[in-house]
mmCIF file of C-alpha atoms in Angstrom:
data_model
loop_
_atom_site.group_PDB
_atom_site.id
_atom_site.type_symbol
_atom_site.label_atom_id
_atom_site.label_comp_id
_atom_site.label_asym_id
_atom_site.label_seq_id
_atom_site.Cartn_x
_atom_site.Cartn_y
_atom_site.Cartn_z
ATOM 1 C CA UNK J 1 -60.328 -17.761 -1.780
ATOM 2 C CA UNK J 2 -57.612 -20.417 -1.659
ATOM 3 C CA UNK J 3 -57.427 -20.821 -5.465
ATOM 4 C CA UNK J 4 -56.886 -17.064 -5.781
ATOM 5 C CA UNK J 5 -53.975 -17.172 -3.337
ATOM 6 C CA UNK J 6 -52.562 -20.168 -5.166
ATOM 7 C CA UNK J 7 -52.689 -18.352 -8.481
ATOM 8 C CA UNK J 8 -51.039 -15.254 -6.973
ATOM 9 C CA UNK J 9 -48.295 -17.367 -5.392
ATOM 10 C CA UNK J 10 -47.671 -19.182 -8.657
ATOM 11 C CA UNK J 11 -47.574 -15.854 -10.476
ATOM 12 C CA UNK J 12 -44.987 -14.453 -8.044
ATOM 13 C CA UNK J 13 -42.888 -17.604 -8.352
ATOM 14 C CA UNK J 14 -43.060 -17.492 -12.139
ATOM 15 C CA UNK J 15 -42.076 -13.821 -12.132
ATOM 16 C CA UNK J 16 -39.105 -14.587 -9.874
ATOM 17 C CA UNK J 17 -37.987 -17.414 -12.133
ATOM 18 C CA UNK J 18 -38.282 -15.176 -15.188
ATOM 19 C CA UNK J 19 -36.318 -12.334 -13.554
ATOM 20 C CA UNK J 20 -33.570 -14.751 -12.499
ATOM 21 C CA UNK J 21 -33.425 -16.193 -16.011
ATOM 22 C CA UNK J 22 -33.379 -12.713 -17.566
ATOM 23 C CA UNK J 23 -30.608 -11.505 -15.234
ATOM 24 C CA UNK J 24 -28.536 -14.584 -15.993
ATOM 25 C CA UNK J 25 -29.043 -14.011 -19.701
ATOM 26 C CA UNK J 26 -27.944 -10.371 -19.421
ATOM 27 C CA UNK J 27 -24.968 -11.470 -17.301
ATOM 28 C CA UNK J 28 -23.824 -13.833 -20.017
ATOM 29 C CA UNK J 29 -24.186 -11.090 -22.600
ATOM 30 C CA UNK J 30 -22.080 -8.771 -20.452
ATOM 31 C CA UNK J 31 -19.417 -11.490 -20.131
ATOM 32 C CA UNK J 32 -19.399 -12.007 -23.891
ATOM 33 C CA UNK J 33 -18.919 -8.276 -24.479
ATOM 34 C CA UNK J 34 -16.127 -8.195 -21.873
ATOM 35 C CA UNK J 35 -14.319 -11.055 -23.604
ATOM 36 C CA UNK J 36 -14.642 -9.333 -26.980
ATOM 37 C CA UNK J 37 -13.444 -5.962 -25.645
ATOM 38 C CA UNK J 38 -10.398 -7.368 -23.840
ATOM 39 C CA UNK J 39 -9.687 -10.132 -26.341
ATOM 40 C CA UNK J 40 -10.015 -12.667 -23.546
ATOM 41 C CA UNK J 41 -11.465 -16.184 -23.665
ATOM 42 C CA UNK J 42 -15.116 -16.933 -22.994
ATOM 43 C CA UNK J 43 -15.934 -20.255 -21.393
ATOM 44 C CA UNK J 44 -19.601 -20.885 -22.051
ATOM 45 C CA UNK J 45 -19.741 -23.444 -19.301
ATOM 46 C CA UNK J 46 -21.351 -26.821 -19.122
ATOM 47 C CA UNK J 47 -22.651 -29.374 -16.672
ATOM 48 C CA UNK J 48 -19.644 -29.072 -14.343
ATOM 49 C CA UNK J 49 -18.311 -25.625 -15.216
ATOM 50 C CA UNK J 50 -19.534 -22.039 -14.969
ATOM 51 C CA UNK J 51 -19.981 -19.396 -17.587
ATOM 52 C CA UNK J 52 -16.821 -17.300 -17.196
ATOM 53 C CA UNK J 53 -14.188 -15.152 -18.851
ATOM 54 C CA UNK J 54 -10.461 -15.929 -18.624
ATOM 55 C CA UNK J 55 -7.720 -13.551 -19.707
ATOM 56 C CA UNK J 56 -4.156 -12.339 -19.272
ATOM 57 C CA UNK J 57 -2.700 -8.887 -18.711
ATOM 58 C CA UNK J 58 1.064 -8.745 -18.249
ATOM 59 C CA UNK J 59 1.946 -10.945 -15.285
ATOM 60 C CA UNK J 60 -1.722 -11.218 -14.296
ATOM 61 C CA UNK J 61 -4.279 -13.956 -14.912
ATOM 62 C CA UNK J 62 -7.850 -12.681 -14.725
ATOM 63 C CA UNK J 63 -11.031 -14.683 -14.172
ATOM 64 C CA UNK J 64 -14.530 -13.219 -14.123
ATOM 65 C CA UNK J 65 -17.217 -15.644 -12.987
ATOM 66 C CA UNK J 66 -20.037 -16.127 -10.481
ATOM 67 C CA UNK J 67 -20.561 -18.170 -7.350
ATOM 68 C CA UNK J 68 -23.561 -19.282 -5.334
ATOM 69 C CA UNK J 69 -24.245 -17.535 -2.056
ATOM 70 C CA UNK J 70 -26.854 -19.654 -0.357
ATOM 71 C CA UNK J 71 -30.008 -21.109 -1.829
ATOM 72 C CA UNK J 72 -31.242 -18.169 -3.891
ATOM 73 C CA UNK J 73 -28.284 -15.841 -4.024
ATOM 74 C CA UNK J 74 -25.345 -15.354 -6.340
ATOM 75 C CA UNK J 75 -22.295 -13.071 -6.524
ATOM 76 C CA UNK J 76 -20.124 -11.797 -9.348
ATOM 77 C CA UNK J 77 -16.471 -12.647 -8.670
ATOM 78 C CA UNK J 78 -13.381 -11.079 -10.241
ATOM 79 C CA UNK J 79 -10.079 -12.779 -9.445
ATOM 80 C CA UNK J 80 -6.637 -11.512 -10.441
ATOM 81 C CA UNK J 81 -3.741 -13.876 -9.788
ATOM 82 C CA UNK J 82 -0.116 -12.701 -9.895
ATOM 83 C CA UNK J 83 3.143 -13.448 -8.030
ATOM 84 C CA UNK J 84 2.456 -10.856 -5.267
ATOM 85 C CA UNK J 85 5.866 -11.565 -3.751
ATOM 86 C CA UNK J 86 6.205 -9.952 -0.343
ATOM 87 C CA UNK J 87 2.472 -9.283 0.059
ATOM 88 C CA UNK J 88 0.634 -11.879 2.132
ATOM 89 C CA UNK J 89 -2.774 -10.281 2.577
ATOM 90 C CA UNK J 90 -4.732 -7.055 2.366
ATOM 91 C CA UNK J 91 -8.249 -6.393 3.587
ATOM 92 C CA UNK J 92 -10.433 -3.641 4.908
ATOM 93 C CA UNK J 93 -10.098 -3.143 8.645
ATOM 94 C CA UNK J 94 -13.566 -4.037 9.868
ATOM 95 C CA UNK J 95 -14.550 -5.418 13.248
ATOM 96 C CA UNK J 96 -13.399 -8.992 12.589
ATOM 97 C CA UNK J 97 -10.113 -7.864 11.021
ATOM 98 C CA UNK J 98 -9.508 -5.398 13.840
ATOM 99 C CA UNK J 99 -10.122 -8.097 16.447
ATOM 100 C CA UNK J 100 -7.736 -10.445 14.646
ATOM 101 C CA UNK J 101 -5.081 -7.715 14.553
ATOM 102 C CA UNK J 102 -5.524 -7.074 18.259
ATOM 103 C CA UNK J 103 -5.105 -10.767 19.066
ATOM 104 C CA UNK J 104 -2.242 -11.580 16.691
ATOM 105 C CA UNK J 105 -0.505 -8.213 16.347
ATOM 106 C CA UNK J 106 -0.071 -8.980 12.663
ATOM 107 C CA UNK J 107 -0.478 -5.730 10.793
ATOM 108 C CA UNK J 108 2.167 -3.729 8.961
ATOM 109 C CA UNK J 109 1.843 -0.018 9.707
ATOM 110 C CA UNK J 110 3.045 2.328 6.954
ATOM 111 C CA UNK J 111 2.875 5.564 8.952
ATOM 112 C CA UNK J 112 0.281 6.743 6.436
ATOM 113 C CA UNK J 113 -2.817 7.560 8.524
ATOM 114 C CA UNK J 114 -5.152 7.287 5.535
ATOM 115 C CA UNK J 115 -4.058 3.659 5.097
ATOM 116 C CA UNK J 116 -3.179 2.540 8.626
ATOM 117 C CA UNK J 117 -6.649 3.431 9.914
ATOM 118 C CA UNK J 118 -8.457 1.486 7.180
ATOM 119 C CA UNK J 119 -6.286 -1.382 5.957
ATOM 120 C CA UNK J 120 -5.117 -4.637 7.499
ATOM 121 C CA UNK J 121 -1.780 -5.479 5.868
ATOM 122 C CA UNK J 122 0.506 -8.478 6.138
ATOM 123 C CA UNK J 123 3.733 -9.022 4.280
ATOM 124 C CA UNK J 124 7.288 -7.820 3.853
ATOM 125 C CA UNK J 125 7.591 -4.294 5.256
ATOM 126 C CA UNK J 126 10.037 -3.109 2.583
ATOM 127 C CA UNK J 127 7.810 -4.322 -0.249
ATOM 128 C CA UNK J 128 4.723 -2.693 1.245
ATOM 129 C CA UNK J 129 6.516 0.627 1.812
ATOM 130 C CA UNK J 130 7.681 0.567 -1.812
ATOM 131 C CA UNK J 131 4.385 -0.403 -3.452
ATOM 132 C CA UNK J 132 1.981 1.625 -1.327
ATOM 133 C CA UNK J 133 2.230 5.398 -1.319
ATOM 134 C CA UNK J 134 -0.054 8.358 -0.736
ATOM 135 C CA UNK J 135 -0.892 8.366 -4.448
ATOM 136 C CA UNK J 136 -2.099 4.748 -4.314
ATOM 137 C CA UNK J 137 -4.502 5.145 -1.375
ATOM 138 C CA UNK J 138 -7.487 6.102 -3.524
ATOM 139 C CA UNK J 139 -7.100 3.113 -5.848
ATOM 140 C CA UNK J 140 -6.719 0.622 -3.001
ATOM 141 C CA UNK J 141 -9.603 2.184 -1.057
ATOM 142 C CA UNK J 142 -11.883 1.872 -4.065
ATOM 143 C CA UNK J 143 -10.952 -1.805 -4.401
ATOM 144 C CA UNK J 144 -11.510 -2.540 -0.694
ATOM 145 C CA UNK J 145 -14.778 -0.590 -0.606
ATOM 146 C CA UNK J 146 -16.085 -2.912 -3.330
ATOM 147 C CA UNK J 147 -15.567 -5.927 -1.092
ATOM 148 C CA UNK J 148 -12.060 -6.548 -2.349
ATOM 149 C CA UNK J 149 -9.322 -8.433 -0.545
ATOM 150 C CA UNK J 150 -5.975 -10.086 -1.213
ATOM 151 C CA UNK J 151 -4.884 -13.488 0.064
ATOM 152 C CA UNK J 152 -2.859 -16.483 -1.137
ATOM 153 C CA UNK J 153 -1.542 -14.715 -4.225
ATOM 154 C CA UNK J 154 -5.015 -13.790 -5.490
ATOM 155 C CA UNK J 155 -6.708 -10.411 -5.567
ATOM 156 C CA UNK J 156 -10.459 -10.973 -5.309
ATOM 157 C CA UNK J 157 -13.373 -8.562 -5.768
ATOM 158 C CA UNK J 158 -16.965 -9.665 -5.238
ATOM 159 C CA UNK J 159 -20.292 -8.006 -5.986
ATOM 160 C CA UNK J 160 -23.665 -9.242 -4.762
ATOM 161 C CA UNK J 161 -25.775 -10.500 -7.639
ATOM 162 C CA UNK J 162 -25.074 -10.769 -11.344
ATOM 163 C CA UNK J 163 -23.442 -7.625 -12.760
ATOM 164 C CA UNK J 164 -25.496 -7.749 -15.918
ATOM 165 C CA UNK J 165 -24.631 -4.281 -17.260
ATOM 166 C CA UNK J 166 -21.486 -4.436 -19.376
ATOM 167 C CA UNK J 167 -20.157 -0.913 -18.517
ATOM 168 C CA UNK J 168 -20.486 -1.652 -14.791
ATOM 169 C CA UNK J 169 -18.824 -5.059 -15.149
ATOM 170 C CA UNK J 170 -15.971 -3.573 -17.165
ATOM 171 C CA UNK J 171 -15.489 -0.840 -14.532
ATOM 172 C CA UNK J 172 -15.301 -3.446 -11.750
ATOM 173 C CA UNK J 173 -12.647 -5.355 -13.687
ATOM 174 C CA UNK J 174 -10.694 -2.102 -14.090
ATOM 175 C CA UNK J 175 -10.910 -1.482 -10.330
ATOM 176 C CA UNK J 176 -9.448 -4.928 -9.633
ATOM 177 C CA UNK J 177 -6.718 -4.506 -12.252
ATOM 178 C CA UNK J 178 -5.785 -1.056 -10.941
ATOM 179 C CA UNK J 179 -5.277 -2.474 -7.450
ATOM 180 C CA UNK J 180 -3.250 -5.357 -8.884
ATOM 181 C CA UNK J 181 -0.962 -3.000 -10.823
ATOM 182 C CA UNK J 182 -0.328 -1.023 -7.621
ATOM 183 C CA UNK J 183 0.455 -4.086 -5.542
ATOM 184 C CA UNK J 184 2.295 -6.069 -8.196
ATOM 185 C CA UNK J 185 3.809 -3.991 -11.048
ATOM 186 C CA UNK J 186 4.869 -5.794 -14.207
ATOM 187 C CA UNK J 187 8.479 -4.692 -13.761
ATOM 188 C CA UNK J 188 8.926 -3.781 -10.093
ATOM 189 C CA UNK J 189 11.880 -1.692 -8.986
ATOM 190 C CA UNK J 190 11.324 -1.373 -5.271
ATOM 191 C CA UNK J 191 14.446 0.713 -4.648
ATOM 192 C CA UNK J 192 13.335 3.377 -7.143
ATOM 193 C CA UNK J 193 9.795 3.249 -5.759
ATOM 194 C CA UNK J 194 11.211 3.826 -2.289
ATOM 195 C CA UNK J 195 13.261 6.769 -3.590
ATOM 196 C CA UNK J 196 10.074 8.293 -5.015
ATOM 197 C CA UNK J 197 8.270 7.749 -1.717
ATOM 198 C CA UNK J 198 11.098 9.449 0.201
ATOM 199 C CA UNK J 199 10.058 12.612 -1.607
ATOM 200 C CA UNK J 200 6.290 12.234 -1.429
ATOM 201 C CA UNK J 201 5.513 10.282 1.750
ATOM 202 C CA UNK J 202 2.688 11.846 3.794
ATOM 203 C CA UNK J 203 4.506 11.804 7.131
ATOM 204 C CA UNK J 204 8.142 12.357 8.182
ATOM 205 C CA UNK J 205 8.395 8.856 9.625
ATOM 206 C CA UNK J 206 7.023 7.258 6.451
ATOM 207 C CA UNK J 207 9.596 9.129 4.349
ATOM 208 C CA UNK J 208 12.403 8.158 6.701
ATOM 209 C CA UNK J 209 11.375 4.486 6.771
ATOM 210 C CA UNK J 210 11.276 4.442 2.978
ATOM 211 C CA UNK J 211 14.828 5.816 2.893
ATOM 212 C CA UNK J 212 16.055 3.301 5.460
ATOM 213 C CA UNK J 213 14.586 0.473 3.344
ATOM 214 C CA UNK J 214 16.610 1.355 0.225
ATOM 215 C CA UNK J 215 19.315 -1.221 -0.518
ATOM 216 C CA UNK J 216 21.054 -0.263 -3.769
ATOM 217 C CA UNK J 217 23.845 2.310 -3.095
ATOM 218 C CA UNK J 218 23.052 4.650 -6.002
ATOM 219 C CA UNK J 219 19.358 4.695 -5.069
ATOM 220 C CA UNK J 220 20.283 5.290 -1.446
ATOM 221 C CA UNK J 221 22.390 8.292 -2.497
ATOM 222 C CA UNK J 222 19.369 9.645 -4.381
ATOM 223 C CA UNK J 223 17.202 9.217 -1.313
ATOM 224 C CA UNK J 224 19.744 10.979 0.903
ATOM 225 C CA UNK J 225 19.831 13.951 -1.463
ATOM 226 C CA UNK J 226 16.044 14.198 -1.313
ATOM 227 C CA UNK J 227 16.082 14.114 2.489
ATOM 228 C CA UNK J 228 18.452 17.089 2.587
ATOM 229 C CA UNK J 229 15.465 19.251 1.575
ATOM 230 C CA UNK J 230 12.917 17.498 3.791
ATOM 231 C CA UNK J 231 10.849 19.861 5.987
ATOM 232 C CA UNK J 232 11.474 17.603 8.986
ATOM 233 C CA UNK J 233 14.838 18.329 10.715
ATOM 234 C CA UNK J 234 15.354 14.706 11.802
ATOM 235 C CA UNK J 235 15.010 13.595 8.192
ATOM 236 C CA UNK J 236 17.464 16.277 7.100
ATOM 237 C CA UNK J 237 19.903 14.967 9.685
ATOM 238 C CA UNK J 238 19.516 11.391 8.422
ATOM 239 C CA UNK J 239 20.088 12.592 4.850
ATOM 240 C CA UNK J 240 23.122 14.627 5.870
ATOM 241 C CA UNK J 241 24.647 11.678 7.713
ATOM 242 C CA UNK J 242 24.180 9.434 4.683
ATOM 243 C CA UNK J 243 25.483 12.069 2.249
ATOM 244 C CA UNK J 244 28.377 13.187 4.495
ATOM 245 C CA UNK J 245 27.138 16.767 4.352
ATOM 246 C CA UNK J 246 29.048 18.573 7.111
ATOM 247 C CA UNK J 247 27.433 21.919 6.266
ATOM 248 C CA UNK J 248 23.919 20.584 6.874
ATOM 249 C CA UNK J 249 24.957 18.825 10.073
ATOM 250 C CA UNK J 250 26.542 22.040 11.355
ATOM 251 C CA UNK J 251 23.305 23.926 10.719
ATOM 252 C CA UNK J 252 21.351 21.254 12.589
ATOM 253 C CA UNK J 253 23.525 21.719 15.672
ATOM 254 C CA UNK J 254 22.052 25.193 16.076
ATOM 255 C CA UNK J 255 19.463 25.784 18.789
ATOM 256 C CA UNK J 256 16.974 27.015 16.169
ATOM 257 C CA UNK J 257 17.240 23.885 14.001
ATOM 258 C CA UNK J 258 14.052 22.342 15.374
ATOM 259 C CA UNK J 259 15.934 19.375 16.860
ATOM 260 C CA UNK J 260 15.881 18.449 20.526
ATOM 261 C CA UNK J 261 19.090 18.722 22.525
ATOM 262 C CA UNK J 262 19.824 14.999 22.282
ATOM 263 C CA UNK J 263 19.160 15.069 18.526
ATOM 264 C CA UNK J 264 21.533 18.027 18.112
ATOM 265 C CA UNK J 265 24.162 16.010 19.964
ATOM 266 C CA UNK J 266 23.618 13.179 17.450
ATOM 267 C CA UNK J 267 24.199 15.679 14.643
ATOM 268 C CA UNK J 268 27.372 16.859 16.343
ATOM 269 C CA UNK J 269 28.608 13.298 16.770
ATOM 270 C CA UNK J 270 28.125 12.693 13.044
ATOM 271 C CA UNK J 271 29.816 15.988 12.214
ATOM 272 C CA UNK J 272 32.851 15.012 14.314
ATOM 273 C CA UNK J 273 33.414 12.031 12.042
ATOM 274 C CA UNK J 274 33.357 14.168 8.893
ATOM 275 C CA UNK J 275 34.836 17.557 9.862
ATOM 276 C CA UNK J 276 36.561 17.433 13.284
ATOM 277 C CA UNK J 277 37.615 21.084 13.210
ATOM 278 C CA UNK J 278 34.101 22.290 12.483
ATOM 279 C CA UNK J 279 32.740 20.024 15.206
ATOM 280 C CA UNK J 280 35.287 21.328 17.732
ATOM 281 C CA UNK J 281 34.232 24.901 17.091
ATOM 282 C CA UNK J 282 30.569 24.029 17.564
ATOM 283 C CA UNK J 283 31.384 22.004 20.656
ATOM 284 C CA UNK J 284 32.972 25.020 22.345
ATOM 285 C CA UNK J 285 29.912 27.095 21.446
ATOM 286 C CA UNK J 286 27.630 24.500 22.987
ATOM 287 C CA UNK J 287 29.819 24.337 26.091
ATOM 288 C CA UNK J 288 29.269 28.037 26.626
ATOM 289 C CA UNK J 289 25.503 27.791 26.323
ATOM 290 C CA UNK J 290 23.147 24.864 26.719
ATOM 291 C CA UNK J 291 24.765 21.409 26.725
ATOM 292 C CA UNK J 292 25.078 19.660 30.124
ATOM 293 C CA UNK J 293 28.596 18.699 31.112
ATOM 294 C CA UNK J 294 27.766 14.983 31.045
ATOM 295 C CA UNK J 295 26.911 15.204 27.333
ATOM 296 C CA UNK J 296 30.056 17.194 26.596
ATOM 297 C CA UNK J 297 32.203 14.544 28.277
ATOM 298 C CA UNK J 298 30.409 11.854 26.268
ATOM 299 C CA UNK J 299 31.207 13.744 23.087
ATOM 300 C CA UNK J 300 34.813 14.226 24.150
ATOM 301 C CA UNK J 301 35.264 10.472 24.277
ATOM 302 C CA UNK J 302 35.473 10.488 20.462
ATOM 303 C CA UNK J 303 39.083 9.979 19.448
ATOM 304 C CA UNK J 304 39.081 12.909 17.021
ATOM 305 C CA UNK J 305 42.047 15.291 16.842
ATOM 306 C CA UNK J 306 41.215 18.677 18.384
ATOM 307 C CA UNK J 307 37.878 17.422 19.677
ATOM 308 C CA UNK J 308 38.118 17.927 23.409
ATOM 309 C CA UNK J 309 36.792 19.983 26.290
ATOM 310 C CA UNK J 310 38.998 22.885 27.379
#
């Protein structure tokens, strides 16, 4: 019986060797087609180098290759290198990443629940708020779900085994490039991106943080105008303060504005700096109704003509 087992074992081994050879052959064909489609360079490898594709897209350098994963395992690797200024790392928030965040406290929160609950982010807060918006969540999630991560200026996507089907390989490259374009646009204008996010952020705090991160005065004026129509009253107050809109501030002093008492006092303080007469009238109204005397005396400390308690 031993010769029979030996023959079977040899047959299985031979079949495994053939399948590995065939997969590698298909992988190389897929790489060749990728290089032809994208007009990238094909490195056919040698004794000390791997079969790989190298290419450029805008500010990005792309490499598609493979790497060994243990004795009998291999992975397809797509790497996209670009400046990535302001973005240190990005990964999916698994157990290890979550433990690291808990120990180091290093994780930038965007006040976007769909991202904060799934991503581990490190980098410049302003850059991350500008580049990552509600509209980019799907593209980044797809990249991370395919074992993608960003570190040391390189966006890296890996797939177990040779991706020997050209359409699938091309789609994986597109997934990596899409994530790279989100994180590192060819011609970034973070102030204008922040202005856009002021209008489309998923939460009031995200929209407000985007506005507060704008630097350029004209862009900041745009953001303030957008906030004037924000559904959140605090954001409307911030926009009105930045735009010197006394009419909006006066409306926010009303008990039905949706603001708390202390927030309405903040609106009144801002109004006193823009339109003292209007603020004085509102102050007397508040004195008759719902503002504690201590707050009224605090307000009266402003050196504004006509702004006093009577």
